[in-house]
């Protein structure tokens, strides 16, 4: 089964929870870090990397001697990635979605497609956890195509845990798509609640069953609990606010490996997820 | 007009808390909430909306079943796997128009959709430009561009000299849209290994777009060793550390009360540290060449 760990707000503890789940499971686990803009799983798990492969996106290459400046490609491009100047068609790669329409539509066959590297996918292992993560090249705007490549590594034979990026737009949808269950990590504060509601909306649109993990329980107020109660959203686990957990995290140490009883709690959490999920 | 963007790479390091406090110190400015996926700044600044506009950022393919001849060409050509058994999934559809173009029966059209709303508001420190992207939508970068456009427009009209942008987490498209053309990018970092890793990528991104960087260390006393590492890194790379703000539960208390830290607890150590940080940021802004 595939379990996504997501949240609207950043910094609520997604990676901490995803890593804790992976380290607590009895079975074989694959942990996939889909936060390709700022991947952090490898900082906590320090996997030995077995494989690194570049990821490319396809972008148009305009053969100027064939181009008659008809402007059809410019009109059809929905992303304004092509611009017709008096002498030639200009291309802005950062706006291109690699749909291929310009190449299909060019009546002069003056557009071919070429590969442009946008990042890398790395595979490795830490203890008995298979780790996969993507790293977007700095300056590259489009995360979704790299996330798609990272997700091609999903091994359905294993329990798959997906660490999603923060937010609620396309990179999040790309990451959680196809999951059997989503754990939404929040903190019990007004910001945490506000962004949790947004994340719930996204997951409900995608029809993915969900539950909440309240991290840093004890800070803030009780409104997250009220909201979950009203909406019938199960609170699957509470992790209390603790300076010890924060301090371990700051040094890149997963707290479940140092604090007693927590592996058991995360194993129970996995059990609960299995019971909640139809798959 | 000068523009500053607060960013971080990693989420949850305190961008919004600091932006709101800086706004309280600046007194009269335009604040732009560029985190259109998960905007939170309005909870502290409590804007009164003056203008609301629809954001139509993308299109979606719609199929007319009565015209479909079931040839399957659309499915073959779609690179986003958005068509399965001749059914268009509006969530995966990126609105590129390939399917509509290749369909021999003209059964597919591209429809514009409302992806969110943009607002221009008044706040107690001047004006605010903000937005809300509908959950799960694309093109948040485009909506950020609209939010920044609206911010510049109101700043010009009302003769406001400073725009402060609260950026989203990450370093991808909405972040790039938040920093292009600004005078200063302030990276808020927490002293954790993940925070440092993400700060380095955010600084590289600023460098890539030739934006002057500053660093502000939040919750610096959480791990002094890492705080030193950050300061050494900044020193080695010629980047000024504008502020060091301590870890204090009053920051969360202020948030629960819907107030900026400066209003909630003006005499606290945290408020003093924020004031010092802001004055260094303004100094740095003064020494940046006006473009």
Coordinates of C-alpha atoms in Angstrom, one line a residue:
Chain A
X1 CA 0.0 0.0 0.0
X2 CA 1.0 3.6 -0.5
X3 CA 0.8 6.0 2.4
X4 CA 1.4 9.7 1.8
X5 CA 2.5 12.1 4.5
X6 CA 1.4 15.6 3.7
X7 CA 0.4 19.0 5.2
X8 CA -0.6 22.4 3.9
X9 CA 1.8 24.3 6.1
X10 CA 5.5 23.7 5.9
X11 CA 7.6 22.6 8.9
X12 CA 4.9 20.7 10.7
X13 CA 6.9 17.5 10.9
X14 CA 6.1 15.6 7.7
X15 CA 9.6 14.2 7.2
X16 CA 9.9 13.4 10.9
X17 CA 6.7 11.3 10.7
X18 CA 7.5 9.7 7.4
X19 CA 11.0 8.6 8.6
X20 CA 9.6 7.4 11.9
X21 CA 7.0 5.2 10.1
X22 CA 9.7 3.8 7.9
X23 CA 12.0 3.0 10.8
X24 CA 9.2 1.4 12.9
X25 CA 7.7 -1.0 10.3
X26 CA 8.4 -4.7 10.6
X27 CA 7.9 -5.3 6.9
X28 CA 10.0 -4.0 3.9
X29 CA 9.5 -0.3 3.4
X30 CA 10.2 2.1 0.6
X31 CA 10.4 5.8 1.6
X32 CA 10.0 8.2 -1.3
X33 CA 10.8 11.8 -0.8
X34 CA 8.7 13.8 -3.3
X35 CA 9.8 17.2 -1.9
X36 CA 12.2 17.7 -4.8
X37 CA 12.7 21.4 -4.1
X38 CA 13.9 20.8 -0.6
X39 CA 14.4 17.1 0.0
X40 CA 15.2 16.3 3.7
X41 CA 14.6 12.5 4.2
X42 CA 18.3 11.8 3.3
X43 CA 19.5 14.2 6.0
X44 CA 17.7 12.1 8.6
X45 CA 18.5 8.7 7.1
X46 CA 21.8 9.2 5.4
X47 CA 21.3 6.4 2.9
X48 CA 24.0 4.7 1.0
X49 CA 23.3 5.8 -2.6
X50 CA 23.4 2.9 -5.1
X51 CA 22.1 4.7 -8.2
X52 CA 21.8 8.2 -9.5
X53 CA 20.1 9.1 -12.7
X54 CA 19.5 12.4 -14.4
X55 CA 16.0 13.5 -15.2
X56 CA 15.2 15.4 -18.4
X57 CA 12.3 17.3 -19.7
X58 CA 11.6 17.6 -23.4
X59 CA 11.7 21.1 -24.8
X60 CA 11.4 22.4 -28.4
X61 CA 14.4 23.1 -30.6
X62 CA 13.5 25.4 -33.4
X63 CA 15.2 24.8 -36.7
X64 CA 15.6 28.4 -37.9
X65 CA 16.3 27.6 -41.5
X66 CA 12.9 25.8 -41.8
X67 CA 10.9 28.2 -39.7
X68 CA 8.8 30.7 -41.8
X69 CA 7.6 32.7 -38.8
X70 CA 4.0 31.7 -39.2
X71 CA 3.5 32.0 -35.5
X72 CA 1.2 28.9 -35.1
X73 CA 3.3 27.5 -32.3
X74 CA 3.2 30.8 -30.5
X75 CA -0.6 31.0 -30.7
X76 CA -1.1 27.4 -29.6
X77 CA 1.3 27.4 -26.6
X78 CA -0.9 27.7 -23.5
X79 CA 2.1 28.7 -21.3
X80 CA 3.5 31.6 -23.2
X81 CA 6.8 29.8 -23.6
X82 CA 7.1 30.9 -27.2
X83 CA 7.3 34.4 -28.5
X84 CA 7.3 35.7 -32.0
X85 CA 9.9 38.3 -32.7
X86 CA 10.4 39.8 -36.2
X87 CA 13.5 37.6 -36.9
X88 CA 12.7 34.4 -35.0
X89 CA 10.7 32.5 -32.5
X90 CA 12.1 32.9 -29.0
X91 CA 11.8 30.1 -26.5
X92 CA 11.5 30.5 -22.7
X93 CA 12.3 27.1 -21.2
X94 CA 11.3 28.0 -17.7
X95 CA 7.7 28.4 -18.9
X96 CA 7.5 25.2 -20.9
X97 CA 5.4 22.3 -19.7
X98 CA 6.9 19.8 -22.2
X99 CA 3.5 19.0 -23.7
X100 CA 4.9 18.7 -27.2
X101 CA 2.1 20.6 -28.9
X102 CA 4.4 23.1 -30.8
X103 CA 6.3 20.2 -32.4
X104 CA 3.1 18.4 -33.4
X105 CA 1.5 21.5 -34.8
X106 CA 4.4 23.1 -36.8
X107 CA 3.3 23.0 -40.4
X108 CA 7.0 23.3 -41.6
X109 CA 8.2 20.6 -39.3
X110 CA 10.7 23.2 -38.0
X111 CA 10.4 22.1 -34.3
X112 CA 12.0 19.0 -32.9
X113 CA 12.3 18.2 -29.2
X114 CA 15.5 17.9 -27.2
X115 CA 16.3 16.9 -23.6
X116 CA 17.1 19.4 -20.9
X117 CA 18.2 18.2 -17.5
X118 CA 16.0 19.4 -14.6
X119 CA 17.3 17.3 -11.8
X120 CA 18.3 13.9 -10.6
X121 CA 16.7 10.9 -8.9
X122 CA 18.8 9.0 -6.3
X123 CA 18.1 5.5 -5.0
X124 CA 19.8 3.9 -2.0
X125 CA 19.1 2.3 1.3
X126 CA 19.5 3.0 5.0
X127 CA 19.2 0.0 7.4
X128 CA 16.3 -1.9 5.8
X129 CA 14.6 1.1 4.3
X130 CA 14.8 1.7 0.6
X131 CA 15.2 5.4 0.0
X132 CA 14.3 7.3 -3.2
X133 CA 14.5 11.0 -3.6
X134 CA 14.7 13.6 -6.3
X135 CA 16.6 16.8 -6.3
X136 CA 15.5 19.7 -8.5
X137 CA 18.2 21.8 -10.1
X138 CA 18.5 25.2 -8.5
X139 CA 16.8 27.8 -10.6
X140 CA 14.5 25.2 -12.2
X141 CA 10.8 26.2 -11.6
X142 CA 8.9 23.0 -12.6
X143 CA 8.9 20.4 -9.8
X144 CA 6.0 18.2 -11.1
X145 CA 7.9 16.5 -14.0
X146 CA 10.6 15.4 -11.6
X147 CA 8.1 14.2 -9.0
X148 CA 6.6 12.0 -11.7
X149 CA 10.0 10.5 -12.3
X150 CA 10.6 9.9 -8.6
X151 CA 7.2 8.1 -8.4
X152 CA 8.1 5.8 -11.2
X153 CA 10.4 4.1 -8.6
X154 CA 7.4 3.0 -6.5
X155 CA 7.7 -0.7 -5.6
X156 CA 4.1 -2.0 -5.0
X157 CA 5.5 -5.1 -3.4
X158 CA 6.5 -3.0 -0.4
X159 CA 4.9 -0.6 2.0
X160 CA 5.5 2.7 0.3
X161 CA 5.7 5.9 2.3
X162 CA 5.6 9.1 0.3
X163 CA 6.9 12.3 1.9
X164 CA 5.0 15.1 0.1
X165 CA 6.1 18.8 -0.3
X166 CA 4.2 21.5 1.6
X167 CA 1.4 23.5 0.0
X168 CA -1.7 22.6 -1.8
X169 CA -1.0 23.0 -5.5
X170 CA 0.3 20.8 -8.4
X171 CA 3.4 19.4 -6.7
X172 CA 1.3 18.1 -3.8
X173 CA -1.3 16.6 -6.1
X174 CA 1.4 14.9 -8.2
X175 CA 3.0 13.5 -5.0
X176 CA -0.1 12.1 -3.3
X177 CA -1.9 11.0 -6.4
X178 CA -2.6 7.2 -6.3
X179 CA -2.1 6.9 -2.5
X180 CA -4.2 4.5 -0.5
X181 CA -4.1 6.7 2.5
X182 CA -2.9 10.2 3.5
X183 CA -1.6 11.2 6.9
X184 CA -1.9 14.9 7.4
X185 CA 0.6 16.3 9.9
X186 CA -0.4 19.5 11.6
X187 CA 0.5 21.5 14.7
X188 CA -2.4 22.7 16.9
X189 CA -2.0 26.4 16.1
X190 CA -4.1 28.8 14.0
X191 CA -1.7 28.5 11.0
X192 CA -1.6 24.7 11.4
X193 CA -5.4 24.5 11.4
X194 CA -5.9 26.9 8.5
X195 CA -3.5 25.0 6.3
X196 CA -4.8 21.6 7.4
X197 CA -8.3 22.6 6.1
X198 CA -6.8 23.4 2.7
X199 CA -4.9 20.0 2.6
X200 CA -8.1 18.2 3.6
X201 CA -9.9 19.8 0.7
X202 CA -7.2 18.7 -1.8
X203 CA -7.3 15.1 -0.5
X204 CA -11.1 14.9 -0.5
X205 CA -11.1 16.1 -4.1
X206 CA -8.7 13.2 -4.9
X207 CA -10.9 10.8 -2.8
X208 CA -8.0 9.7 -0.7
X209 CA -8.9 8.5 2.8
X210 CA -7.1 10.5 5.4
X211 CA -6.2 10.9 9.1
X212 CA -4.4 13.5 11.1
X213 CA -1.2 13.4 13.2
X214 CA -1.0 16.3 15.7
X215 CA 2.6 17.2 16.2
X216 CA 3.9 19.5 18.9
X217 CA 0.7 18.7 20.9
X218 CA 0.4 21.1 23.9
X219 CA 1.4 24.3 22.1
X220 CA -1.3 26.6 20.6
X221 CA -5.0 25.9 21.2
X222 CA -7.7 23.2 20.9
X223 CA -9.2 24.2 17.6
X224 CA -7.6 21.5 15.5
X225 CA -9.3 18.9 17.7
X226 CA -12.6 20.6 17.4
X227 CA -12.3 20.8 13.6
X228 CA -11.3 17.1 13.3
X229 CA -14.2 16.2 15.6
X230 CA -16.8 18.1 13.5
X231 CA -15.4 16.8 10.2
X232 CA -15.2 13.2 11.4
X233 CA -11.4 13.1 10.7
X234 CA -9.6 10.6 12.9
X235 CA -6.7 11.8 14.9
X236 CA -4.3 8.9 14.5
X237 CA -1.4 10.0 16.7
X238 CA -0.3 12.8 18.9
X239 CA 3.4 13.7 19.3
X240 CA 3.8 16.1 22.3
X241 CA 5.9 19.2 22.0
X242 CA 9.3 18.3 23.3
X243 CA 12.6 20.1 23.3
X244 CA 14.3 16.7 23.2
X245 CA 12.6 15.8 19.9
X246 CA 13.4 19.3 18.4
X247 CA 17.0 19.0 19.5
X248 CA 17.4 15.5 18.1
X249 CA 15.9 16.7 14.8
X250 CA 18.2 19.7 14.7
X251 CA 21.1 17.2 14.6
X252 CA 19.5 15.0 12.0
X253 CA 18.6 12.2 14.4
X254 CA 15.2 10.5 14.0
X255 CA 13.7 10.6 17.5
X256 CA 12.2 7.1 17.3
X257 CA 15.7 5.7 17.4
X258 CA 16.5 7.4 20.7
X259 CA 13.2 7.8 22.6
X260 CA 11.7 4.7 24.1
X261 CA 8.3 3.4 23.2
X262 CA 7.9 5.4 20.0
X263 CA 8.6 2.7 17.5
X264 CA 5.7 0.8 19.1
X265 CA 3.4 3.8 18.7
X266 CA 4.3 4.1 15.0
X267 CA 3.8 0.4 14.4
X268 CA 0.4 0.8 15.9
X269 CA -0.2 3.8 13.6
X270 CA 0.6 1.6 10.6
X271 CA -1.9 -1.0 11.9
X272 CA -4.5 1.7 12.3
X273 CA -3.9 3.0 8.7
X274 CA -4.3 -0.5 7.4
X275 CA -7.7 -0.8 9.1
X276 CA -8.8 2.6 7.8
X277 CA -7.8 2.1 4.2
X278 CA -9.9 0.1 1.8
X279 CA -6.9 -1.4 0.0
Chain B
X1 CA 9.9 51.8 -4.5
X2 CA 11.9 49.1 -2.7
X3 CA 11.0 45.4 -2.5
X4 CA 12.0 42.7 0.0
X5 CA 11.1 39.0 0.0
X6 CA 11.2 36.8 3.1
X7 CA 11.9 33.2 2.1
X8 CA 13.3 30.1 3.7
X9 CA 13.6 27.0 1.5
X10 CA 12.3 24.8 4.3
X11 CA 8.7 25.4 5.5
X12 CA 7.7 26.4 9.0
X13 CA 10.9 28.4 9.9
X14 CA 8.9 31.5 10.8
X15 CA 8.6 33.5 7.6
X16 CA 5.0 34.7 8.2
X17 CA 5.6 35.4 11.9
X18 CA 8.6 37.6 11.0
X19 CA 6.9 39.3 8.0
X20 CA 3.9 40.3 10.2
X21 CA 6.3 41.7 12.9
X22 CA 8.4 43.6 10.3
X23 CA 5.1 45.1 8.9
X24 CA 4.3 46.3 12.4
X25 CA 7.7 48.0 12.6
X26 CA 7.6 49.5 9.0
X27 CA 4.4 51.3 9.9
X28 CA 3.4 52.1 6.4
X29 CA 4.0 49.6 3.6
X30 CA 2.4 47.2 1.2
X31 CA 2.6 43.6 2.3
X32 CA 2.2 40.9 -0.3
X33 CA 1.4 37.3 0.8
X34 CA 3.0 35.2 -2.0
X35 CA 2.2 31.9 -0.3
X36 CA -0.9 31.5 -2.3
X37 CA -1.2 27.7 -1.7
X38 CA -1.4 28.1 2.1
X39 CA -1.6 31.8 3.0
X40 CA -1.5 32.5 6.7
X41 CA -0.5 36.2 7.0
X42 CA -4.1 37.4 6.9
X43 CA -4.7 35.8 10.3
X44 CA -2.2 38.2 11.9
X45 CA -2.8 41.3 9.7
X46 CA -6.6 41.0 9.4
X47 CA -7.0 42.7 6.1
X48 CA -10.2 44.6 5.1
X49 CA -10.8 43.6 1.5
X50 CA -11.2 46.6 -0.9
X51 CA -11.1 44.6 -4.2
X52 CA -11.5 41.0 -5.1
X53 CA -10.7 39.6 -8.6
X54 CA -11.0 36.2 -10.2
X55 CA -7.8 34.4 -11.2
X56 CA -8.1 32.4 -14.4
X57 CA -4.7 30.8 -14.5
X58 CA -5.2 27.7 -16.6
X59 CA -7.5 25.8 -18.8
X60 CA -8.9 22.3 -18.7
X61 CA -9.8 20.0 -21.5
X62 CA -13.5 19.0 -21.8
X63 CA -14.7 16.2 -24.0
X64 CA -18.1 16.1 -25.8
X65 CA -19.0 12.4 -25.7
X66 CA -21.5 12.6 -28.4
X67 CA -18.8 13.7 -30.9
X68 CA -16.1 11.2 -29.7
X69 CA -15.3 8.5 -32.2
X70 CA -13.2 6.5 -29.7
X71 CA -10.0 6.5 -31.8
X72 CA -7.8 6.9 -28.7
X73 CA -5.4 9.4 -30.3
X74 CA -5.9 11.9 -27.5
X75 CA -5.0 9.3 -24.9
X76 CA -1.9 8.3 -26.9
X77 CA -0.6 11.9 -27.2
X78 CA -1.4 13.2 -23.7
X79 CA 2.0 13.4 -21.8
X80 CA 0.3 13.9 -18.4
X81 CA -1.6 10.6 -18.4
X82 CA -4.7 12.7 -17.9
X83 CA -6.8 10.6 -20.3
X84 CA -7.7 7.1 -19.3
X85 CA -10.2 5.0 -21.3
X86 CA -11.3 8.2 -23.0
X87 CA -12.1 9.9 -19.7
X88 CA -10.3 13.2 -19.0
X89 CA -9.1 13.5 -15.4
X90 CA -9.4 17.3 -14.7
X91 CA -6.9 16.9 -11.8
X92 CA -4.1 15.6 -14.0
X93 CA -5.0 17.7 -17.0
X94 CA -2.5 20.6 -17.5
X95 CA -4.6 22.4 -20.1
X96 CA -1.9 22.2 -22.8
X97 CA -4.4 21.6 -25.6
X98 CA -2.6 18.7 -27.3
X99 CA -5.8 16.5 -27.1
X100 CA -8.0 19.2 -28.6
X101 CA -5.5 19.7 -31.4
X102 CA -5.1 16.1 -32.4
X103 CA -8.7 15.0 -32.0
X104 CA -9.9 14.3 -35.6
X105 CA -13.6 14.6 -34.5
X106 CA -13.2 18.0 -32.8
X107 CA -14.7 16.5 -29.7
X108 CA -12.4 18.2 -27.2
X109 CA -12.3 21.9 -26.3
X110 CA -10.2 23.8 -23.8
X111 CA -12.2 25.7 -21.2
X112 CA -11.0 28.5 -18.9
X113 CA -11.4 27.9 -15.2
X114 CA -11.4 30.0 -12.2
X115 CA -8.4 28.8 -10.2
X116 CA -8.5 31.2 -7.3
X117 CA -9.0 34.8 -6.2
X118 CA -6.7 37.8 -5.7
X119 CA -7.4 40.5 -3.1
X120 CA -6.2 44.0 -2.4
X121 CA -6.9 45.1 1.1
X122 CA -6.2 47.7 3.8
X123 CA -4.4 46.7 7.0
X124 CA -3.4 48.7 10.0
X125 CA 0.1 49.3 8.5
X126 CA -1.0 50.3 5.0
X127 CA -2.1 47.8 2.4
X128 CA -2.0 44.1 1.6
X129 CA -2.1 42.2 -1.6
X130 CA -3.0 38.5 -1.2
X131 CA -4.7 35.6 -2.9
X132 CA -6.1 32.2 -2.4
X133 CA -5.4 29.5 -5.0
X134 CA -8.2 26.8 -5.1
X135 CA -6.8 23.6 -3.5
X136 CA -5.0 21.4 -5.9
X137 CA -4.7 23.9 -8.7
X138 CA -1.7 24.6 -10.9
X139 CA 0.0 27.8 -11.8
X140 CA 0.6 29.2 -8.4
X141 CA 3.6 31.0 -9.9
X142 CA 1.3 32.9 -12.2
X143 CA -1.0 33.9 -9.2
X144 CA 2.1 35.1 -7.3
X145 CA 3.0 37.3 -10.3
X146 CA -0.6 38.7 -10.1
X147 CA -0.3 39.3 -6.3
X148 CA 3.0 41.2 -6.9
X149 CA 1.6 43.2 -9.7
X150 CA -1.3 44.3 -7.5
X151 CA 1.1 45.2 -4.8
X152 CA 3.1 47.4 -7.0
X153 CA 0.0 49.0 -8.4
X154 CA -1.4 50.0 -5.0
X155 CA 2.0 51.1 -3.8
X156 CA 2.3 53.5 -6.8
X157 CA -1.2 54.8 -6.4
X158 CA -0.9 55.3 -2.6
X159 CA 2.7 56.5 -2.8
X160 CA 4.0 53.7 -0.5
X161 CA 7.8 53.3 -0.7
X162 CA 8.2 49.7 0.6
X163 CA 6.8 46.3 -0.5
X164 CA 7.4 43.3 1.8
X165 CA 6.7 39.9 0.2
X166 CA 6.1 36.8 2.4
X167 CA 7.3 34.0 0.2
X168 CA 6.2 30.3 0.0
X169 CA 8.4 27.4 1.0
X170 CA 10.6 25.6 -1.5
X171 CA 12.7 27.0 -4.4
X172 CA 10.4 26.2 -7.3
X173 CA 8.1 28.2 -9.5
X174 CA 6.1 30.2 -6.9
X175 CA 9.3 31.0 -5.0
X176 CA 11.0 32.2 -8.2
X177 CA 8.0 34.3 -9.0
X178 CA 8.2 35.8 -5.4
X179 CA 11.8 36.9 -5.7
X180 CA 12.3 38.1 -9.3
X181 CA 13.3 41.8 -9.4
X182 CA 13.4 42.4 -5.6
X183 CA 16.1 44.4 -3.9
X184 CA 16.7 41.9 -1.1
X185 CA 15.9 38.3 -0.3
X186 CA 15.9 37.5 3.4
X187 CA 16.3 33.8 4.1
X188 CA 14.8 32.7 7.5
X189 CA 16.6 29.6 8.7
X190 CA 16.3 27.5 11.8
X191 CA 19.5 25.8 13.2
X192 CA 18.7 22.3 12.1
X193 CA 20.6 20.2 9.6
X194 CA 17.5 20.2 7.3
X195 CA 17.2 24.0 7.8
X196 CA 20.8 24.5 6.8
X197 CA 20.6 22.3 3.7
X198 CA 17.4 24.1 2.5
X199 CA 18.9 27.5 3.3
X200 CA 21.9 26.7 1.1
X201 CA 19.6 25.8 -1.8
X202 CA 17.5 29.0 -1.3
X203 CA 20.7 31.1 -1.3
X204 CA 21.9 29.4 -4.5
X205 CA 18.5 30.2 -6.0
X206 CA 18.9 33.9 -5.0
X207 CA 22.4 33.9 -6.4
X208 CA 21.1 32.3 -9.7
X209 CA 18.7 35.2 -10.1
X210 CA 21.2 37.8 -8.9
X211 CA 19.3 38.9 -5.8
X212 CA 21.1 40.3 -2.8
X213 CA 20.8 37.8 0.1
X214 CA 20.5 38.3 3.9
X215 CA 20.1 35.6 6.5
X216 CA 18.0 35.6 9.7
X217 CA 18.4 32.8 12.2
X218 CA 15.2 31.9 13.9
X219 CA 15.0 29.8 17.1
X220 CA 18.8 30.2 17.2
X221 CA 19.2 28.8 20.7
X222 CA 17.7 25.5 19.7
X223 CA 21.1 24.3 18.7
X224 CA 24.0 26.7 19.2
X225 CA 26.4 24.5 17.3
X226 CA 24.3 24.7 14.1
X227 CA 23.8 28.4 14.7
X228 CA 27.6 28.8 14.6
X229 CA 27.7 26.7 11.5
X230 CA 25.2 29.0 9.8
X231 CA 27.2 32.1 10.9
X232 CA 30.4 30.6 9.6
X233 CA 28.8 29.6 6.3
X234 CA 27.5 33.2 5.9
X235 CA 30.9 34.7 6.8
X236 CA 32.7 32.5 4.3
X237 CA 30.2 33.5 1.6
X238 CA 30.1 37.2 2.4
X239 CA 26.4 37.1 3.5
X240 CA 25.3 39.3 6.4
X241 CA 23.4 37.6 9.3
X242 CA 20.7 40.3 9.9
X243 CA 19.2 38.7 13.0
X244 CA 19.2 36.0 15.6
X245 CA 15.8 35.4 17.2
X246 CA 15.5 33.2 20.2
X247 CA 13.0 30.4 20.7
X248 CA 10.1 31.5 22.9
X249 CA 6.6 30.1 23.4
X250 CA 5.2 33.7 23.2
X251 CA 5.5 33.5 19.4
X252 CA 2.9 30.8 19.4
X253 CA 0.8 32.6 22.1
X254 CA 0.8 35.7 19.9
X255 CA -0.3 33.7 16.9
X256 CA -3.2 32.2 18.9
X257 CA -4.3 35.7 19.8
X258 CA -4.1 36.8 16.2
X259 CA -1.5 39.4 16.9
X260 CA 2.1 40.1 15.8
X261 CA 4.7 39.3 18.4
X262 CA 5.5 43.1 18.7
X263 CA 1.9 43.9 19.6
X264 CA 1.5 40.9 21.9
X265 CA 4.7 41.3 23.9
X266 CA 6.5 44.5 22.9
X267 CA 9.1 44.3 25.7
X268 CA 10.1 40.7 25.3
X269 CA 13.6 39.6 24.2
X270 CA 12.1 38.2 21.0
X271 CA 10.5 41.6 20.1
X272 CA 13.9 43.3 20.8
X273 CA 15.7 40.8 18.5
X274 CA 13.1 41.3 15.8
X275 CA 13.5 45.1 16.0
X276 CA 17.3 44.7 15.7
X277 CA 16.9 42.4 12.7
X278 CA 14.6 44.8 11.0
X279 CA 16.9 47.7 11.4
X280 CA 19.8 45.7 9.9
X281 CA 17.6 44.7 7.0
X282 CA 16.7 48.4 6.4
X283 CA 20.4 49.2 6.6
X284 CA 21.2 46.6 4.0
X285 CA 18.4 47.8 1.8
X286 CA 19.9 51.3 2.0
X287 CA 23.2 50.1 0.7
X288 CA 21.7 48.1 -2.2
X289 CA 21.9 50.1 -5.5
X290 CA 18.5 51.3 -6.4
X291 CA 17.4 49.9 -9.7

